[in-house]
mmCIF file of C-alpha atoms in Angstrom:
data_model
loop_
_atom_site.group_PDB
_atom_site.id
_atom_site.type_symbol
_atom_site.label_atom_id
_atom_site.label_comp_id
_atom_site.label_asym_id
_atom_site.label_seq_id
_atom_site.Cartn_x
_atom_site.Cartn_y
_atom_site.Cartn_z
ATOM 1 C CA MET A 22 -2.910 -14.624 27.221
ATOM 2 C CA ALA A 23 -4.631 -15.476 23.841
ATOM 3 C CA ILE A 24 -7.270 -17.111 26.242
ATOM 4 C CA ASP A 25 -8.031 -14.294 28.306
ATOM 5 C CA ILE A 26 -8.316 -11.970 25.329
ATOM 6 C CA LEU A 27 -10.864 -14.096 23.447
ATOM 7 C CA LYS A 28 -13.239 -13.445 26.428
ATOM 8 C CA ASP A 29 -13.247 -9.580 24.912
ATOM 9 C CA LEU A 30 -14.848 -10.779 21.957
ATOM 10 C CA ASN A 31 -18.488 -12.079 20.402
ATOM 11 C CA GLU A 32 -19.099 -14.953 18.544
ATOM 12 C CA GLU A 33 -18.397 -13.275 15.389
ATOM 13 C CA GLN A 34 -15.100 -11.802 16.398
ATOM 14 C CA LYS A 35 -13.826 -14.838 17.642
ATOM 15 C CA LYS A 36 -14.656 -16.759 14.562
ATOM 16 C CA ALA A 37 -12.575 -14.228 13.002
ATOM 17 C CA VAL A 38 -9.755 -14.093 14.999
ATOM 18 C CA VAL A 39 -9.434 -17.975 15.339
ATOM 19 C CA GLN A 40 -9.529 -18.347 11.607
ATOM 20 C CA THR A 41 -5.854 -17.852 10.919
ATOM 21 C CA ASP A 42 -4.698 -19.882 7.688
ATOM 22 C CA GLY A 43 -5.804 -19.180 4.080
ATOM 23 C CA PRO A 44 -7.371 -16.664 2.067
ATOM 24 C CA MET A 45 -10.389 -14.751 4.417
ATOM 25 C CA ILE A 46 -12.616 -11.348 4.092
ATOM 26 C CA ILE A 47 -13.761 -9.703 6.865
ATOM 27 C CA LEU A 48 -16.923 -7.979 6.032
ATOM 28 C CA ALA A 49 -17.993 -5.264 8.831
ATOM 29 C CA GLY A 50 -19.622 -2.316 9.137
ATOM 30 C CA ALA A 51 -18.658 1.055 10.886
ATOM 31 C CA GLY A 52 -18.349 0.510 14.933
ATOM 32 C CA SER A 53 -18.487 -3.423 15.244
ATOM 33 C CA GLY A 54 -14.987 -3.632 16.378
ATOM 34 C CA LYS A 55 -12.897 -4.440 13.121
ATOM 35 C CA THR A 56 -9.505 -3.020 14.641
ATOM 36 C CA ARG A 57 -9.933 -5.007 17.677
ATOM 37 C CA VAL A 58 -10.098 -8.444 15.756
ATOM 38 C CA LEU A 59 -7.365 -7.350 13.621
ATOM 39 C CA THR A 60 -5.191 -6.567 16.569
ATOM 40 C CA TYR A 61 -6.108 -9.652 18.526
ATOM 41 C CA LYS A 62 -5.433 -11.523 15.446
ATOM 42 C CA VAL A 63 -2.534 -11.233 15.259
ATOM 43 C CA ILE A 64 -2.054 -11.774 19.147
ATOM 44 C CA TYR A 65 -3.452 -14.877 18.400
ATOM 45 C CA LEU A 66 -1.076 -15.455 15.564
ATOM 46 C CA ILE A 67 1.775 -15.048 18.041
ATOM 47 C CA GLN A 68 0.757 -16.268 21.236
ATOM 48 C CA GLU A 69 -1.565 -19.604 20.104
ATOM 49 C CA LYS A 70 -0.044 -20.312 16.775
ATOM 50 C CA HIS A 71 3.520 -19.390 17.509
ATOM 51 C CA ILE A 72 4.302 -17.136 14.238
ATOM 52 C CA GLU A 73 7.130 -15.397 14.737
ATOM 53 C CA PRO A 74 5.961 -11.829 15.022
ATOM 54 C CA GLN A 75 9.241 -10.357 12.173
ATOM 55 C CA ASN A 76 6.659 -12.668 9.775
ATOM 56 C CA ILE A 77 3.492 -10.889 10.423
ATOM 57 C CA LEU A 78 2.761 -7.356 8.326
ATOM 58 C CA MET A 79 -0.072 -5.480 9.147
ATOM 59 C CA VAL A 80 -1.479 -2.888 6.843
ATOM 60 C CA THR A 81 -3.398 0.219 7.676
ATOM 61 C CA PHE A 82 -4.514 3.482 5.869
ATOM 62 C CA THR A 83 -3.358 5.753 8.243
ATOM 63 C CA ASN A 84 -0.529 6.823 10.440
ATOM 64 C CA LYS A 85 -2.872 7.517 13.479
ATOM 65 C CA ALA A 86 -4.357 3.929 12.939
ATOM 66 C CA ALA A 87 -0.965 2.193 12.418
ATOM 67 C CA ASN A 88 0.241 3.943 16.207
ATOM 68 C CA GLU A 89 -3.198 2.785 18.125
ATOM 69 C CA MET A 90 -2.339 -0.558 16.786
ATOM 70 C CA LYS A 91 1.412 -0.726 17.752
ATOM 71 C CA GLU A 92 0.225 0.480 21.543
ATOM 72 C CA ARG A 93 -2.463 -2.141 21.469
ATOM 73 C CA ILE A 94 -0.482 -5.258 20.432
ATOM 74 C CA GLN A 95 2.616 -3.891 23.197
ATOM 75 C CA LYS A 96 0.217 -3.632 25.655
ATOM 76 C CA LEU A 97 -1.153 -7.274 25.163
ATOM 77 C CA THR A 98 2.011 -9.028 24.407
ATOM 78 C CA VAL A 99 5.250 -9.448 26.456
ATOM 79 C CA ASN A 100 7.029 -10.127 23.171
ATOM 80 C CA SER A 101 10.044 -8.113 22.426
ATOM 81 C CA ASP A 102 9.819 -8.636 19.003
ATOM 82 C CA LYS A 103 7.232 -6.789 17.276
ATOM 83 C CA PRO A 104 4.940 -7.258 13.846
ATOM 84 C CA LEU A 105 5.326 -4.885 11.201
ATOM 85 C CA ILE A 106 2.568 -2.594 11.146
ATOM 86 C CA GLY A 107 2.175 0.301 8.736
ATOM 87 C CA THR A 108 0.539 2.195 5.721
ATOM 88 C CA PHE A 109 1.533 1.573 2.375
ATOM 89 C CA HIS A 110 3.658 3.799 1.899
ATOM 90 C CA SER A 111 5.213 3.658 4.808
ATOM 91 C CA LEU A 112 5.825 -0.476 3.780
ATOM 92 C CA CYS A 113 7.187 0.184 0.715
ATOM 93 C CA ALA A 114 9.447 3.121 1.391
ATOM 94 C CA ARG A 115 11.303 1.159 3.804
ATOM 95 C CA ILE A 116 11.604 -1.907 1.440
ATOM 96 C CA LEU A 117 13.083 0.563 -1.388
ATOM 97 C CA ARG A 118 15.277 2.221 1.196
ATOM 98 C CA ILE A 119 16.942 -1.185 1.175
ATOM 99 C CA GLU A 120 16.380 -2.675 -1.999
ATOM 100 C CA GLY A 121 16.147 0.393 -4.173
ATOM 101 C CA LYS A 122 19.538 0.113 -5.886
ATOM 102 C CA TYR A 123 18.298 -2.562 -7.995
ATOM 103 C CA ILE A 124 16.074 -0.193 -9.780
ATOM 104 C CA GLY A 125 18.844 3.057 -9.718
ATOM 105 C CA PHE A 126 17.784 4.841 -6.132
ATOM 106 C CA SER A 127 20.215 5.369 -3.391
ATOM 107 C CA GLU A 128 19.271 4.615 0.070
ATOM 108 C CA LYS A 129 18.870 8.255 0.965
ATOM 109 C CA PHE A 130 16.495 9.047 -1.695
ATOM 110 C CA THR A 131 13.904 12.300 -0.518
ATOM 111 C CA ILE A 132 10.447 11.266 -0.553
ATOM 112 C CA TYR A 133 8.240 14.781 -2.165
ATOM 113 C CA ASP A 134 5.152 15.809 -0.261
ATOM 114 C CA THR A 135 2.326 17.823 -1.965
ATOM 115 C CA GLN A 136 4.184 20.822 -2.246
ATOM 116 C CA ASP A 137 6.925 19.523 -3.395
ATOM 117 C CA SER A 138 6.175 17.639 -6.361
ATOM 118 C CA VAL A 139 3.828 20.566 -7.485
ATOM 119 C CA ASP A 140 7.180 22.730 -7.857
ATOM 120 C CA ALA A 141 8.155 20.026 -9.369
ATOM 121 C CA ILE A 142 5.501 19.709 -11.866
ATOM 122 C CA LYS A 143 6.245 23.543 -12.109
ATOM 123 C CA GLN A 144 9.414 23.263 -13.216
ATOM 124 C CA ALA A 145 8.431 20.527 -15.615
ATOM 125 C CA MET A 146 5.878 22.587 -17.069
ATOM 126 C CA ALA A 147 8.707 24.795 -17.923
ATOM 127 C CA ARG A 148 10.777 22.622 -19.285
ATOM 128 C CA ALA A 149 7.858 21.437 -22.078
ATOM 129 C CA ASN A 150 7.082 24.882 -22.889
ATOM 130 C CA ILE A 151 3.421 24.778 -21.254
ATOM 131 C CA SER A 152 2.307 27.974 -19.277
ATOM 132 C CA THR A 153 1.045 27.525 -15.788
ATOM 133 C CA LYS A 154 -1.378 29.890 -17.048
ATOM 134 C CA ASP A 155 -2.661 27.695 -19.069
ATOM 135 C CA PHE A 156 -2.874 24.383 -16.806
ATOM 136 C CA LYS A 157 -2.770 24.312 -13.087
ATOM 137 C CA PRO A 158 0.027 22.626 -11.916
ATOM 138 C CA TYR A 159 -2.525 21.082 -8.920
ATOM 139 C CA SER A 160 -4.657 19.591 -11.833
ATOM 140 C CA VAL A 161 -1.440 18.242 -13.719
ATOM 141 C CA HIS A 162 -0.098 16.882 -10.497
ATOM 142 C CA SER A 163 -3.349 15.069 -9.530
ATOM 143 C CA THR A 164 -4.094 13.429 -12.804
ATOM 144 C CA ILE A 165 -0.674 12.253 -12.858
ATOM 145 C CA SER A 166 -0.979 10.765 -9.259
ATOM 146 C CA GLN A 167 -4.003 9.052 -10.412
ATOM 147 C CA ALA A 168 -2.343 7.580 -13.276
ATOM 148 C CA LYS A 169 0.446 6.340 -11.252
ATOM 149 C CA ASN A 170 -1.958 4.751 -9.078
ATOM 150 C CA GLN A 171 -3.256 2.937 -11.754
ATOM 151 C CA LEU A 172 0.401 1.815 -12.327
ATOM 152 C CA ILE A 173 0.452 3.707 -15.864
ATOM 153 C CA ASN A 174 3.869 5.125 -16.263
ATOM 154 C CA GLU A 175 4.973 8.033 -18.163
ATOM 155 C CA LEU A 176 5.661 6.247 -21.453
ATOM 156 C CA GLU A 177 2.130 4.294 -21.471
ATOM 157 C CA TYR A 178 0.562 7.826 -20.332
ATOM 158 C CA LEU A 179 1.690 9.092 -23.601
ATOM 159 C CA LYS A 180 -0.313 6.102 -25.815
ATOM 160 C CA LEU A 181 -3.274 6.709 -23.483
ATOM 161 C CA ALA A 182 -3.841 10.500 -23.334
ATOM 162 C CA ARG A 183 -7.043 11.702 -25.004
ATOM 163 C CA GLY A 184 -7.895 15.231 -25.013
ATOM 164 C CA TYR A 185 -6.133 18.638 -24.958
ATOM 165 C CA PHE A 186 -5.986 18.040 -21.260
ATOM 166 C CA GLN A 187 -4.291 14.841 -21.338
ATOM 167 C CA GLU A 188 -1.808 15.244 -24.377
ATOM 168 C CA ASN A 189 -0.342 18.287 -22.805
ATOM 169 C CA VAL A 190 0.037 16.031 -19.424
ATOM 170 C CA SER A 191 1.402 13.562 -21.464
ATOM 171 C CA LYS A 192 4.167 16.269 -22.275
ATOM 172 C CA ILE A 193 4.799 16.819 -18.909
ATOM 173 C CA TYR A 194 5.030 14.010 -17.342
ATOM 174 C CA PRO A 195 8.120 12.657 -18.485
ATOM 175 C CA PHE A 196 10.023 15.768 -17.410
ATOM 176 C CA TYR A 197 8.577 15.499 -13.968
ATOM 177 C CA GLN A 198 9.476 11.674 -13.864
ATOM 178 C CA ARG A 199 13.029 12.697 -14.755
ATOM 179 C CA ILE A 200 13.113 16.115 -12.113
ATOM 180 C CA LEU A 201 12.856 13.497 -9.411
ATOM 181 C CA LYS A 202 15.118 11.191 -11.003
ATOM 182 C CA GLU A 203 17.695 13.818 -11.146
ATOM 183 C CA ASN A 204 16.719 15.106 -7.141
ATOM 184 C CA ASN A 205 17.381 11.384 -6.101
ATOM 185 C CA ALA A 206 13.438 12.105 -4.998
ATOM 186 C CA LEU A 207 10.138 9.381 -5.169
ATOM 187 C CA ASP A 208 7.058 10.949 -4.477
ATOM 188 C CA PHE A 209 3.957 9.641 -2.394
ATOM 189 C CA ASP A 210 2.545 7.795 -5.503
ATOM 190 C CA ASP A 211 5.869 6.468 -6.784
ATOM 191 C CA LEU A 212 6.559 4.805 -3.287
ATOM 192 C CA ILE A 213 3.868 2.085 -4.326
ATOM 193 C CA LEU A 214 4.590 1.964 -7.947
ATOM 194 C CA ARG A 215 8.466 1.882 -7.730
ATOM 195 C CA THR A 216 7.996 -1.188 -5.082
ATOM 196 C CA ILE A 217 6.111 -2.749 -7.803
ATOM 197 C CA GLU A 218 8.525 -2.178 -10.232
ATOM 198 C CA LEU A 219 11.534 -3.909 -8.142
ATOM 199 C CA PHE A 220 9.627 -6.670 -7.706
ATOM 200 C CA GLU A 221 8.614 -7.367 -11.328
ATOM 201 C CA LYS A 222 12.324 -7.044 -12.597
ATOM 202 C CA ASN A 223 13.849 -8.485 -9.441
ATOM 203 C CA PRO A 224 11.743 -11.972 -8.584
ATOM 204 C CA GLN A 225 14.398 -12.452 -5.654
ATOM 205 C CA VAL A 226 13.401 -9.924 -3.874
ATOM 206 C CA LEU A 227 9.889 -10.693 -4.037
ATOM 207 C CA GLU A 228 10.432 -13.890 -2.959
ATOM 208 C CA LYS A 229 12.595 -12.439 -0.341
ATOM 209 C CA TYR A 230 9.363 -10.097 1.140
ATOM 210 C CA GLN A 231 6.996 -13.386 0.332
ATOM 211 C CA ASN A 232 8.983 -15.388 2.497
ATOM 212 C CA LYS A 233 9.338 -12.910 5.280
ATOM 213 C CA PHE A 234 5.593 -11.815 5.187
ATOM 214 C CA GLN A 235 4.047 -15.195 6.211
ATOM 215 C CA TYR A 236 0.920 -13.613 7.228
ATOM 216 C CA ILE A 237 -0.259 -10.510 5.850
ATOM 217 C CA LEU A 238 -3.323 -8.490 7.465
ATOM 218 C CA VAL A 239 -4.875 -5.430 5.163
ATOM 219 C CA ASP A 240 -7.445 -2.492 7.147
ATOM 220 C CA GLU A 241 -10.443 -0.853 5.369
ATOM 221 C CA TYR A 242 -9.546 -3.194 1.655
ATOM 222 C CA GLN A 243 -12.564 -0.885 -0.177
ATOM 223 C CA ASP A 244 -9.989 1.610 -0.250
ATOM 224 C CA THR A 245 -7.124 0.041 -1.884
ATOM 225 C CA ASN A 246 -6.491 1.585 -5.115
ATOM 226 C CA GLN A 247 -4.917 -0.660 -8.277
ATOM 227 C CA ALA A 248 -1.278 -0.155 -7.100
ATOM 228 C CA GLN A 249 -1.929 -1.361 -3.481
ATOM 229 C CA TYR A 250 -3.973 -4.154 -4.537
ATOM 230 C CA ILE A 251 -1.598 -5.242 -6.782
ATOM 231 C CA LEU A 252 0.788 -5.062 -4.311
ATOM 232 C CA THR A 253 -1.040 -6.952 -1.696
ATOM 233 C CA LYS A 254 -1.316 -9.741 -4.091
ATOM 234 C CA MET A 255 2.371 -10.041 -4.906
ATOM 235 C CA LEU A 256 3.438 -10.120 -1.640
ATOM 236 C CA SER A 257 0.771 -12.847 -0.532
ATOM 237 C CA LYS A 258 1.093 -14.559 -3.228
ATOM 238 C CA LYS A 259 3.304 -17.322 -1.915
ATOM 239 C CA TRP A 260 1.405 -18.180 1.410
ATOM 240 C CA LYS A 261 -2.184 -17.232 0.673
ATOM 241 C CA ASN A 262 -2.348 -16.323 4.223
ATOM 242 C CA ILE A 263 -4.137 -13.206 3.568
ATOM 243 C CA CYS A 264 -7.184 -11.620 5.747
ATOM 244 C CA VAL A 265 -8.524 -7.939 4.481
ATOM 245 C CA VAL A 266 -10.825 -5.974 6.345
ATOM 246 C CA GLY A 267 -13.871 -4.111 4.341
ATOM 247 C CA ASP A 268 -16.727 -2.142 4.760
ATOM 248 C CA PHE A 269 -18.582 -1.312 1.074
ATOM 249 C CA SER A 270 -20.385 1.268 2.535
ATOM 250 C CA GLN A 271 -17.268 3.455 4.111
ATOM 251 C CA SER A 272 -15.215 3.803 0.606
ATOM 252 C CA ILE A 273 -13.713 7.412 0.663
ATOM 253 C CA TYR A 274 -10.797 7.072 -1.034
ATOM 254 C CA SER A 275 -12.356 7.188 -4.924
ATOM 255 C CA PHE A 276 -10.981 10.343 -5.455
ATOM 256 C CA ARG A 277 -7.389 8.865 -5.076
ATOM 257 C CA GLY A 278 -8.470 5.938 -7.045
ATOM 258 C CA ALA A 279 -10.087 3.631 -4.636
ATOM 259 C CA ASN A 280 -11.783 0.808 -6.192
ATOM 260 C CA PHE A 281 -14.355 -1.093 -3.895
ATOM 261 C CA GLN A 282 -14.478 -3.652 -6.460
ATOM 262 C CA ASN A 283 -11.139 -5.301 -5.250
ATOM 263 C CA LEU A 284 -13.327 -6.837 -2.435
ATOM 264 C CA MET A 285 -14.944 -8.530 -4.870
ATOM 265 C CA THR A 286 -11.683 -9.309 -7.231
ATOM 266 C CA PHE A 287 -10.361 -11.288 -4.029
ATOM 267 C CA LYS A 288 -12.553 -13.919 -4.117
ATOM 268 C CA ASN A 289 -11.277 -14.515 -8.149
ATOM 269 C CA ASP A 290 -7.794 -14.163 -6.984
ATOM 270 C CA PHE A 291 -7.646 -17.096 -4.129
ATOM 271 C CA ASN A 292 -9.130 -20.110 -4.055
ATOM 272 C CA GLY A 293 -11.407 -21.164 -1.103
ATOM 273 C CA VAL A 294 -11.634 -17.473 0.177
#
């Protein structure tokens, strides 16, 4: 099957698929077959390299992209086991459901969507005696979200806040986190932030997932923010079999803290890219 699927690829795509071990960057423009290469690379790992599917992790940015890749791999493989394919947030939610007890969360924690989070921000503002007429809850939520994407927790934000708006956000942020805790809830950004906290405080848990994910593939790497970047680096540290795909011209999540420079930094983090 692996030989058959290679027939569907051009020479550059073949090179990208059959190079499997060690750190690797695939730079490719829109319409160049990036999704096909990633999909076939997973199949090649399973059928030619005989890697167990459960030892492969593929991370994408949207559930739609993840589902498309799952469907493609399902069609092209006969193996009943499948690799873990999902978004950064679904990966972290899965890990926290199993391991969250180590940092004080039950497996039944709730994940707040944007509206839930904004409602909690309003409650936090009331506790902090800050009027929603003076500051828009959505703006406060956006600022806290950006801080979390840079791995800045509520205590660190207190030290870093500058100017009238940030200083007020620094008063709201701790109340907001307390409200989440009271409701056994995590917001979208907490999923990654808390997973990194889990790994930092519990090296044995990190080692468990490093051992599990021997091959890691990340799509749209130019759209990773600081939290996603650090998470990927932590998980791939043991085996260093990490393949990231990116396109400098397509970075679209800068408003969420995405940093296309992560593609450049990747070369410094891993030898022999």
